[in-house]
Coordinates of C-alpha atoms and ligand atoms in Angstrom, one line a residue:
X1 CA 53.5 11.5 -3.2
X2 CA 54.5 8.5 -5.2
X3 CA 57.9 7.8 -4.5
X4 CA 59.5 6.5 -1.1
X5 CA 61.5 9.5 -0.2
X6 CA 62.6 8.9 3.6
X7 CA 65.4 6.4 4.6
X8 CA 63.1 4.2 6.4
X9 CA 61.1 3.7 3.3
X10 CA 64.3 3.0 1.2
X11 CA 65.2 0.4 3.8
X12 CA 62.2 -1.2 3.3
X13 CA 62.2 -1.5 -0.2
X14 CA 65.7 -2.9 0.0
X15 CA 64.5 -5.5 2.5
X16 CA 61.8 -6.2 0.0
X17 CA 64.3 -6.5 -2.9
X18 CA 66.6 -8.6 -1.3
X19 CA 64.2 -11.2 -0.2
X20 CA 62.6 -11.2 -3.4
X21 CA 65.8 -11.7 -5.1
X22 CA 66.2 -14.6 -2.5
X23 CA 62.9 -15.8 -3.3
X24 CA 63.2 -16.0 -6.9
X25 CA 66.1 -18.3 -6.8
X26 CA 63.4 -21.2 -5.4
X27 CA 61.3 -23.0 -7.6
X28 CA 58.1 -22.5 -5.9
X29 CA 56.4 -25.3 -7.5
X30 CA 59.6 -27.8 -7.0
X31 CA 61.1 -26.9 -3.7
X32 CA 60.8 -29.2 -0.9
X33 CA 60.4 -27.6 2.2
X34 CA 64.2 -27.0 3.8
X35 CA 62.6 -27.5 7.3
X36 CA 60.7 -30.6 6.5
X37 CA 63.0 -33.1 8.5
X38 CA 63.6 -30.6 11.3
X39 CA 60.2 -29.5 12.1
X40 CA 59.1 -33.1 12.3
X41 CA 61.2 -33.8 15.1
X42 CA 60.4 -30.2 16.6
X43 CA 56.7 -30.5 15.9
X44 CA 55.6 -32.4 18.8
X45 CA 56.9 -30.0 21.4
X46 CA 56.5 -27.0 19.2
X47 CA 52.7 -28.1 18.3
X48 CA 51.7 -28.2 22.2
X49 CA 54.0 -25.2 23.3
X50 CA 53.2 -22.6 20.6
X51 CA 50.3 -23.9 18.0
X52 CA 47.6 -21.3 19.5
X53 CA 44.5 -22.6 20.7
X54 CA 41.7 -20.3 19.1
X55 CA 43.7 -18.1 16.5
X56 CA 44.1 -19.0 13.1
X57 CA 47.6 -20.5 11.8
X58 CA 48.2 -22.4 8.8
X59 CA 49.2 -25.8 9.2
X60 CA 52.6 -25.3 7.7
X61 CA 54.8 -22.6 6.9
X62 CA 54.5 -19.0 6.3
X63 CA 51.5 -16.9 6.4
X64 CA 51.0 -13.0 6.3
X65 CA 48.2 -10.6 5.6
X66 CA 44.6 -11.7 5.6
X67 CA 43.2 -11.6 1.9
X68 CA 39.9 -11.8 0.2
X69 CA 37.7 -12.4 3.3
X70 CA 33.9 -12.7 2.5
X71 CA 30.8 -14.4 3.7
X72 CA 28.4 -16.9 1.9
X73 CA 26.0 -19.3 2.6
X74 CA 26.6 -19.8 6.3
X75 CA 30.7 -19.7 5.8
X76 CA 33.1 -17.0 6.3
X77 CA 36.0 -17.2 3.9
X78 CA 39.7 -16.3 4.9
X79 CA 42.3 -16.1 2.5
X80 CA 45.8 -15.3 3.4
X81 CA 49.2 -14.3 2.1
X82 CA 50.9 -17.7 2.1
X83 CA 54.3 -19.3 1.0
X84 CA 53.6 -23.1 1.3
X85 CA 57.2 -24.1 0.5
X86 CA 59.2 -22.4 3.3
X87 CA 58.6 -20.6 6.9
X88 CA 59.9 -17.7 5.7
X89 CA 58.3 -14.7 3.2
X90 CA 58.6 -15.9 -0.7
X91 CA 56.7 -16.1 -3.7
X92 CA 53.1 -15.3 -2.7
X93 CA 50.0 -17.7 -3.1
X94 CA 46.8 -17.0 -1.5
X95 CA 46.4 -19.8 1.4
X96 CA 42.1 -20.5 2.1
X97 CA 40.5 -21.5 5.3
X98 CA 36.7 -21.7 6.0
X99 CA 34.8 -21.5 9.3
X100 CA 31.3 -21.1 10.4
X101 CA 32.0 -19.1 13.6
X102 CA 35.1 -17.2 13.0
X103 CA 37.0 -19.1 15.8
X104 CA 37.0 -22.6 14.2
X105 CA 39.1 -22.6 10.9
X106 CA 39.3 -25.4 8.5
X107 CA 42.3 -24.8 6.3
X108 CA 41.4 -25.5 2.8
X109 CA 43.5 -26.2 -0.5
X110 CA 45.4 -23.2 -2.0
X111 CA 43.1 -20.9 -3.6
X112 CA 45.7 -18.6 -6.1
X113 CA 49.1 -19.3 -7.2
X114 CA 51.4 -17.3 -8.5
X115 CA 51.6 -17.0 -12.7
X116 CA 53.9 -15.6 -15.3
X117 CA 52.5 -12.1 -14.2
X118 CA 53.6 -12.5 -11.0
X119 CA 53.4 -13.2 -7.1
X120 CA 49.6 -12.7 -6.0
X121 CA 49.9 -10.1 -3.5
X122 CA 46.9 -9.5 -1.0
X123 CA 43.8 -8.4 -2.4
X124 CA 40.0 -8.6 -1.8
X125 CA 36.8 -10.7 -2.5
X126 CA 33.2 -9.7 -3.4
X127 CA 30.0 -11.9 -4.0
X128 CA 29.1 -10.6 -7.4
X129 CA 25.2 -11.1 -6.3
X130 CA 24.2 -9.2 -9.6
X131 CA 26.7 -10.7 -11.7
X132 CA 28.0 -7.5 -12.9
X133 CA 31.1 -9.5 -13.8
X134 CA 29.5 -11.8 -16.3
X135 CA 31.8 -14.5 -14.6
X136 CA 28.7 -16.2 -13.6
X137 CA 27.1 -18.9 -15.6
X138 CA 24.3 -21.6 -15.1
X139 CA 22.7 -19.2 -12.4
X140 CA 25.8 -19.4 -10.0
X141 CA 26.9 -16.5 -8.1
X142 CA 30.3 -15.9 -8.9
X143 CA 32.8 -14.7 -6.2
X144 CA 35.2 -12.2 -7.7
X145 CA 38.7 -11.4 -6.1
X146 CA 40.8 -8.7 -7.0
X147 CA 44.7 -9.0 -6.0
X148 CA 48.1 -7.4 -6.9
X149 CA 50.5 -9.1 -9.1
X150 CA 54.0 -8.6 -8.0
X151 CA 56.9 -9.2 -10.7
X152 CA 59.6 -10.5 -9.3
X153 CA 61.7 -10.2 -12.3
X154 CA 60.8 -6.7 -12.7
X155 CA 61.2 -5.9 -9.0
X156 CA 65.1 -7.7 -9.2
X157 CA 65.7 -5.7 -12.4
X158 CA 64.5 -2.3 -10.3
X159 CA 61.6 -1.7 -12.6
X160 CA 58.9 0.5 -11.2
X161 CA 56.0 -0.9 -12.8
X162 CA 56.5 -4.2 -10.5
X163 CA 52.8 -4.1 -9.2
X164 CA 49.5 -4.5 -11.4
X165 CA 46.0 -5.5 -10.2
X166 CA 44.5 -8.8 -11.3
X167 CA 41.1 -10.3 -11.0
X168 CA 39.9 -14.1 -10.6
X169 CA 36.7 -15.5 -10.3
X170 CA 35.1 -18.7 -8.3
X171 CA 32.0 -20.4 -9.3
X172 CA 32.1 -22.9 -6.2
X173 CA 32.0 -20.7 -3.3
X174 CA 35.4 -19.6 -3.3
X175 CA 37.0 -23.0 -3.4
X176 CA 38.5 -22.7 -6.8
X177 CA 39.5 -20.1 -9.2
X178 CA 40.0 -19.0 -12.5
X179 CA 42.1 -16.1 -13.4
X180 CA 40.8 -13.4 -15.8
X181 CA 42.0 -13.8 -19.1
X182 CA 41.9 -9.8 -19.5
X183 CA 44.7 -9.6 -16.5
X184 CA 46.1 -7.2 -15.3
X185 CA 42.8 -5.1 -15.2
X186 CA 44.8 -2.3 -14.0
X187 CA 48.0 -1.5 -15.2
X188 CA 51.0 0.1 -13.0
X189 CA 50.6 3.7 -13.0
X190 CA 54.0 4.8 -12.2
X191 CA 54.5 3.9 -7.9
X192 CA 56.6 1.3 -7.2
X193 CA 54.3 0.5 -4.4
X194 CA 50.9 -0.2 -5.7
X195 CA 48.9 -2.8 -4.2
X196 CA 46.5 -4.4 -2.0
X197 CA 43.1 -3.6 -3.8
X198 CA 39.9 -3.6 -1.7
X199 CA 36.6 -4.2 -3.7
X200 CA 33.4 -3.2 -1.9
X201 CA 29.8 -2.6 -3.4
X202 CA 28.7 1.4 -2.6
X203 CA 24.9 0.9 -2.6
X204 CA 24.8 4.7 -2.0
X205 CA 26.8 5.6 -5.4
X206 CA 25.6 2.2 -7.2
X207 CA 29.1 1.1 -7.9
X208 CA 31.9 -1.3 -7.3
X209 CA 34.6 1.0 -5.3
X210 CA 38.3 -0.2 -4.7
X211 CA 40.8 1.5 -2.7
X212 CA 44.4 0.5 -3.2
X213 CA 47.9 1.7 -1.6
X214 CA 50.2 3.6 -3.9
X215 CA 53.6 4.8 -2.3
X216 CA 52.4 6.8 0.3
X217 CA 49.0 7.4 -0.6
X218 CA 45.5 5.8 -1.1
X219 CA 43.9 5.9 -4.6
X220 CA 40.0 5.3 -5.2
X221 CA 38.8 3.7 -8.3
X222 CA 35.2 2.6 -9.3
X223 CA 33.8 0.1 -11.9
X224 CA 30.4 -1.3 -13.1
X225 CA 31.5 -4.9 -14.0
X226 CA 34.9 -5.3 -11.8
X227 CA 37.0 -5.9 -14.9
X228 CA 37.0 -2.0 -15.7
X229 CA 38.2 0.6 -13.5
X230 CA 38.4 4.1 -13.4
X231 CA 40.7 6.1 -11.0
X232 CA 38.7 8.9 -9.0
X233 CA 41.2 10.4 -6.5
X234 CA 43.8 10.4 -4.6
X235 CA 44.1 10.4 -0.6
X236 CA 46.9 11.1 2.0
X237 CA 49.3 13.7 0.9
X238 CA 50.2 16.1 4.3
X239 CA 47.7 13.8 6.3
X240 CA 48.2 11.0 8.7
X241 CA 51.1 9.1 9.6
X242 CA 54.0 9.1 6.8
X243 CA 56.6 6.8 8.8
X244 CA 56.7 4.2 6.0
X245 CA 54.8 3.0 3.0
X246 CA 51.2 2.9 2.8
X247 CA 49.6 -1.0 2.6
X248 CA 46.6 -2.5 2.8
X249 CA 43.8 0.0 3.0
X250 CA 39.7 -0.5 3.3
X251 CA 36.9 1.9 2.7
X252 CA 33.5 1.5 4.1
X253 CA 30.6 3.5 5.4
X254 CA 29.7 2.8 9.2
X255 CA 26.6 4.1 10.8
X256 CA 27.7 5.8 14.4
X257 CA 26.5 3.9 17.1
X258 CA 23.1 4.8 18.5
X259 CA 22.4 7.1 15.9
X260 CA 21.5 7.1 12.1
X261 CA 24.4 9.3 10.8
X262 CA 26.7 7.5 8.6
X263 CA 30.2 8.4 7.9
X264 CA 33.2 6.2 5.6
X265 CA 36.0 5.0 7.4
X266 CA 39.6 4.3 5.6
X267 CA 42.0 2.2 6.9
X268 CA 45.6 2.0 6.1
X269 CA 48.4 -0.1 7.3
X270 CA 52.2 1.4 7.2
X271 CA 55.4 -0.2 7.8
X272 CA 57.4 1.1 9.5
X273 CA 55.8 4.0 11.4
X274 CA 53.9 2.2 14.3
X275 CA 53.3 4.0 17.6
X276 CA 55.9 1.3 19.1
X277 CA 57.8 0.7 16.1
X278 CA 57.4 -1.4 12.9
X279 CA 54.0 -2.2 11.2
X280 CA 50.7 -1.0 12.6
X281 CA 47.2 0.3 11.1
X282 CA 46.0 4.0 11.2
X283 CA 42.6 5.1 10.2
X284 CA 40.5 8.2 8.8
X285 CA 36.8 9.1 9.6
X286 CA 35.3 11.1 6.5
X287 CA 33.0 11.3 3.8
X288 CA 33.1 9.9 0.6
X289 CA 30.9 11.4 -2.4
X290 CA 31.2 8.5 -4.9
X291 CA 34.6 10.0 -6.0
X292 CA 36.6 11.9 -3.4
X293 CA 37.2 10.9 0.5
X294 CA 37.2 14.0 2.5
X295 CA 38.3 13.8 6.0
X296 CA 35.9 14.9 8.6
X297 CA 36.9 18.6 9.7
X298 CA 36.6 17.8 13.8
X299 CA 38.4 14.1 12.9
X300 CA 41.1 16.3 11.2
X301 CA 41.3 18.6 14.1
X302 CA 41.8 15.6 16.6
X303 CA 44.3 14.2 14.4
X304 CA 46.2 17.2 14.8
X305 CA 46.0 17.3 18.5
X306 CA 46.4 13.4 19.5
X307 CA 48.2 11.7 16.7
X308 CA 46.5 8.4 18.2
X309 CA 44.0 7.2 15.3
X310 CA 45.4 3.7 15.3
X311 CA 43.5 0.4 15.0
X312 CA 45.7 -1.2 17.5
X313 CA 48.5 0.2 19.7
X314 CA 50.0 -3.2 20.2
X315 CA 53.2 -4.3 17.7
X316 CA 51.3 -7.2 16.5
X317 CA 48.1 -6.5 14.5
X318 CA 48.8 -5.4 10.7
X319 CA 47.3 -5.5 7.4
X320 CA 43.8 -5.7 8.9
X321 CA 40.6 -5.6 6.9
X322 CA 36.9 -6.3 6.9
X323 CA 34.9 -9.1 5.7
X324 CA 32.5 -8.4 3.1
X325 CA 29.1 -9.2 2.7
X326 CA 28.4 -9.6 6.2
X327 CA 28.0 -7.4 9.4
X328 CA 26.7 -8.1 12.7
X329 CA 22.9 -7.7 13.8
X330 CA 23.8 -3.8 15.2
X331 CA 25.9 -3.0 11.8
X332 CA 29.2 -3.6 13.2
X333 CA 31.9 -4.9 10.6
X334 CA 33.9 -7.9 11.1
X335 CA 37.5 -7.3 10.9
X336 CA 40.9 -9.4 11.4
X337 CA 44.4 -8.6 11.3
X338 CA 47.9 -10.2 10.8
X339 CA 49.2 -10.9 14.3
X340 CA 52.7 -10.0 13.6
X341 CA 55.3 -7.3 12.5
X342 CA 57.5 -7.0 9.7
X343 CA 60.3 -6.2 12.1
X344 CA 60.6 -10.0 13.1
X345 CA 57.8 -11.8 11.6
X346 CA 60.5 -13.9 9.5
X347 CA 62.4 -15.1 12.8
X348 CA 59.6 -15.7 15.4
X349 CA 60.7 -19.1 17.2
X350 CA 58.4 -21.4 15.5
X351 CA 59.3 -23.8 12.5
X352 CA 56.7 -25.5 11.3
X353 CA 54.4 -22.6 10.7
X354 CA 54.8 -19.0 11.0
X355 CA 52.4 -16.5 12.2
X356 CA 48.8 -16.3 13.4
X357 CA 45.9 -14.1 13.0
X358 CA 44.2 -11.9 15.5
X359 CA 41.0 -13.1 17.2
X360 CA 38.2 -11.7 14.2
X361 CA 36.8 -8.5 15.7
X362 CA 33.9 -6.2 15.7
X363 CA 34.3 -2.9 14.8
X364 CA 32.2 -0.1 15.3
X365 CA 32.1 3.8 15.0
X366 CA 31.3 5.8 17.9
X367 CA 31.2 9.5 18.4
X368 CA 32.4 11.3 21.4
X369 CA 33.1 15.1 21.6
X370 CA 31.9 15.8 18.2
X371 CA 34.5 13.7 16.6
X372 CA 34.9 10.3 15.9
X373 CA 36.9 6.8 16.9
X374 CA 37.0 3.1 16.1
X375 CA 36.0 0.7 18.7
X376 CA 37.2 -2.7 18.3
X377 CA 35.8 -6.1 20.4
X378 CA 36.2 -9.6 19.9
X379 CA 34.0 -11.6 17.6
X380 CA 31.0 -12.0 19.9
X381 CA 31.3 -15.9 18.7
X382 CA 34.2 -16.4 21.3
X383 CA 31.6 -16.1 24.1
X384 CA 30.2 -19.7 22.6
X385 CA 33.3 -21.2 23.8
X386 CA 33.3 -20.3 27.3
X387 CA 33.6 -23.1 29.8
X388 CA 34.8 -22.9 33.5
X389 CA 34.6 -19.7 35.3
X390 CA 36.0 -17.8 38.0
X391 CA 33.9 -14.7 39.1
X392 CA 35.0 -12.5 42.2
X393 CA 33.5 -9.0 43.1
X394 CA 35.5 -6.3 45.2
X395 CA 38.9 -7.5 45.2
X396 CA 41.2 -5.7 47.6
X397 CA 44.5 -5.1 45.6
X398 CA 47.1 -3.8 48.4
X399 CA 50.5 -5.1 47.5
X400 CA 51.1 -8.0 45.1
X401 CA 48.0 -10.6 45.3
X402 CA 47.6 -13.6 43.0
X403 CA 44.6 -13.7 41.2
X404 CA 44.6 -17.2 39.8
X405 CA 46.5 -20.3 39.1
X406 CA 46.7 -22.4 35.9
X407 CA 45.2 -25.4 37.8
X408 CA 42.0 -23.3 38.1
X409 CA 41.7 -21.9 34.8
X410 CA 43.9 -23.0 32.1
X411 CA 45.5 -19.6 31.1
X412 CA 46.6 -20.4 27.8
X413 CA 43.1 -20.3 26.7
X414 CA 41.3 -17.6 28.7
X415 CA 39.1 -14.6 28.5
X416 CA 39.2 -12.3 31.4
X417 CA 37.0 -9.6 31.9
X418 CA 37.6 -6.8 34.9
X419 CA 35.9 -3.6 36.1
X420 CA 37.6 -0.8 38.1
X421 CA 35.1 1.9 39.1
X422 CA 38.1 4.1 40.4
X423 CA 41.4 4.1 39.1
X424 CA 43.9 5.0 41.7
X425 CA 46.9 7.1 41.3
X426 CA 49.6 4.3 40.8
X427 CA 47.2 2.6 38.0
X428 CA 47.3 -1.3 38.1
X429 CA 49.5 -3.8 37.0
X430 CA 48.6 -7.3 36.1
X431 CA 51.3 -9.9 36.0
X432 CA 51.6 -13.5 34.0
X433 CA 54.4 -15.6 35.1
X434 CA 56.0 -19.3 35.7
X435 CA 58.2 -21.1 37.2
X436 CA 60.9 -20.6 34.5
X437 CA 61.0 -16.9 35.4
X438 CA 58.7 -15.7 32.5
X439 CA 57.3 -12.8 32.7
X440 CA 54.4 -10.3 30.9
X441 CA 53.2 -7.5 32.5
X442 CA 50.4 -5.3 31.4
X443 CA 48.3 -2.5 32.8
X444 CA 47.9 1.0 33.3
X445 CA 50.1 4.1 34.4
X446 CA 48.0 6.9 35.8
X447 CA 50.5 9.5 35.9
X448 CA 51.4 9.1 32.2
X449 CA 47.6 8.3 31.3
X450 CA 48.7 5.3 29.5
X451 CA 48.2 1.6 29.0
X452 CA 51.4 -0.6 28.5
X453 CA 52.5 -4.3 27.7
X454 CA 56.1 -5.3 28.7
X455 CA 57.3 -8.5 27.1
X456 CA 60.8 -7.9 28.2
X457 CA 61.5 -11.0 30.1
X458 CA 58.6 -13.2 28.3
X459 CA 60.5 -15.9 27.2
X460 CA 62.5 -16.0 24.0
X461 CA 62.7 -12.8 22.8
X462 CA 66.5 -12.6 21.6
X463 CA 65.5 -13.9 17.7
X464 CA 65.2 -10.1 17.0
X465 CA 66.4 -6.9 18.7
X466 CA 63.2 -5.1 18.0
X467 CA 61.1 -7.8 19.3
X468 CA 61.5 -6.6 23.1
X469 CA 63.6 -3.8 23.3
X470 CA 61.1 -1.5 24.3
X471 CA 57.6 -1.7 26.5
X472 CA 54.8 -1.0 24.5
X473 CA 52.6 2.0 25.4
X474 CA 49.2 3.6 24.2
X475 CA 47.9 6.8 25.6
X476 CA 44.3 6.3 27.1
X477 CA 41.6 7.6 24.9
X478 CA 38.9 7.5 27.3
X479 CA 38.6 10.2 29.9
X480 CA 36.3 8.4 32.2
X481 CA 37.3 7.8 36.0
X482 CA 36.4 4.2 35.6
X483 CA 37.9 1.3 33.4
X484 CA 36.6 -2.0 31.8
X485 CA 39.1 -4.5 30.2
X486 CA 38.6 -7.6 28.3
X487 CA 41.8 -9.9 27.7
X488 CA 41.8 -12.8 25.4
X489 CA 45.0 -15.1 26.5
X490 CA 46.4 -18.1 23.9
X491 CA 49.7 -19.6 24.1
X492 CA 51.6 -17.3 22.6
X493 CA 49.3 -14.0 22.7
X494 CA 47.4 -11.3 24.4
X495 CA 44.7 -9.2 23.0
X496 CA 43.7 -6.6 25.7
X497 CA 40.7 -4.3 24.7
X498 CA 40.1 -1.6 27.1
X499 CA 37.2 1.0 27.7
X500 CA 34.7 -1.0 25.4
X501 CA 37.5 -1.3 22.7
X502 CA 38.4 2.4 22.3
X503 CA 42.3 1.3 23.2
X504 CA 43.3 -2.3 21.7
X505 CA 46.8 -3.7 22.4
X506 CA 47.6 -7.1 20.8
X507 CA 51.1 -8.7 21.5
X508 CA 52.6 -12.0 20.8
X509 CA 55.2 -13.7 23.3
X510 CA 57.0 -16.8 23.2
X511 CA 57.3 -18.7 26.9
X512 CA 59.8 -21.2 28.0
X513 CA 56.8 -22.9 29.6
X514 CA 53.0 -21.9 29.7
X515 CA 52.0 -19.2 32.4
X516 CA 51.2 -20.7 35.6
X517 CA 49.8 -17.9 37.5
X518 CA 48.1 -14.6 37.3
X519 CA 48.7 -11.8 39.9
X520 CA 48.3 -8.1 40.1
X521 CA 50.0 -5.2 42.0
X522 CA 49.0 -1.6 42.2
X523 CA 52.0 0.4 41.5
X524 CA 52.1 2.3 44.9
X525 CA 48.7 2.3 46.7
X526 CA 45.7 -0.1 47.1
X527 CA 43.0 -0.5 44.3
X528 CA 39.8 -2.0 44.1
X529 CA 39.0 -4.7 41.4
X530 CA 35.3 -4.1 41.4
X531 CA 34.3 -7.3 39.3
X532 CA 36.6 -9.7 37.7
X533 CA 35.6 -12.8 35.9
X534 CA 37.7 -15.4 34.0
X535 CA 36.9 -17.9 31.7
X536 CA 38.3 -20.8 30.3
X537 CA 38.0 -21.6 26.8
X538 CA 37.1 -25.0 25.6
X539 CA 38.1 -26.0 22.1
X540 CA 38.3 -29.9 21.0
Ligands
LIG601 C1 51.5 -6.2 3.7 C2 52.2 -6.5 2.4 C3 51.6 -6.0 1.4 C4 51.7 -7.0 0.4 C5 51.8 -8.1 1.1 C6 52.9 -9.2 0.3 O1 52.1 -7.0 4.9 O2 53.6 -6.0 2.0 O3 51.4 -4.7 1.1 O4 50.7 -7.1 -0.8 O5 52.2 -7.9 2.3 O6 53.3 -10.5 0.7

């Protein structure tokens, strides 16, 4: 399926073209940020109110997808889609940040600039230890990035071959980059949307694999030198969600937790078509034989049944992919997503910068009932920031009860862990609130067997009709009677990990004042919260 055929798909193309035409009128290198003065006035209160405590944001202006993540010599590198001259999407650059622990990030100079071949769209980076590319000199290990060139002139002229793939290399551990003179290394093959290459060394088949999105499918390529690429196969027709264009795929092998079985994981972001509207990331589990990706039979059967194989059911985790050259001690991959949604990303009520990344997450593969699921948990590194702690066992919840106030624990930088050994009929409901009347509720409805987040009255919501028109829901995946939850709260985001990460919901919000109180109420009967632990997180 190479061209977008549905109305939603066409709509999204039109939006991209309109934005592109607008962006072309701006001279990226000369344009002065039109928001500079206003953002200075706003910045004091905006910084205090909305700049996240522990989620990565660019210092200034626009950010979308995470790109080119790799780990090398003690540093995690995070590049990102960036328009450095305005707070809306425009000609794309790769911004850059580094961290030694995935939590505290230092923004670095811009890594990749648009050139005559186009804007620098999303892509990936690998450490080429064996110097297969030949870019390494004087014994320096080259880092090789692969990205999409998006040609705005061709987009404006409504041509098809708008996107092609280019590479660049760095000999100073990702700080500065040289684009390859032979770019593009992959010419457009006839799909208008042909982008977001994710490269990884395949140790089993001794080749570099690359997966990219083309219309509503993924295409797999291989190479031995990162410059010459061979198209291997296609995947996607008739399977998975096709509510919108496919973007930002990732392909990697992963060992099933607690076994020595290995399966291949394929992540595919789609926009629109997400379970609660707009952008979201679906996944497939199967096998890759060095050439073709085949979905596991049991997984395919489960997909037909359940349609719920989403990385995150909240509205704000998009275009997420994994870090190369690193895994946790038990083999989990590290993942990060863009904490926004194309439905309203350009309108969220911050001026100086726009959007944040999710907390980096550990991604594991688990097996149950003969099929497979991904489970996500926050990076362990967050525990290193725990400070003041509140802990209580066996809390009887009968009617609305206050759990904690911000005087005890700052709810704009908190980690909450809870266990319920027996969920009662009515489910449970947590409520964050403040004296301004802002409310955010989240919890579980037993009757419908689903989790939810309701941000309808969470403060500023009217910047977009689609931001809070519906309550987001997620079918519960685990069938257990008991339930555990882990929640990360920042100034403008909530990330909830239920049942050891089988269900994740991530959403952003913009309160008029910080949340002051966390309370709880069962829907219609009593509930015992068997264990509750709240940690204030300390950041400098
Ligand atoms: C996903 C995406 C990518 C593209 C980039 C452009 O959010 O649309 O497919 O490379 O953003 O900024």
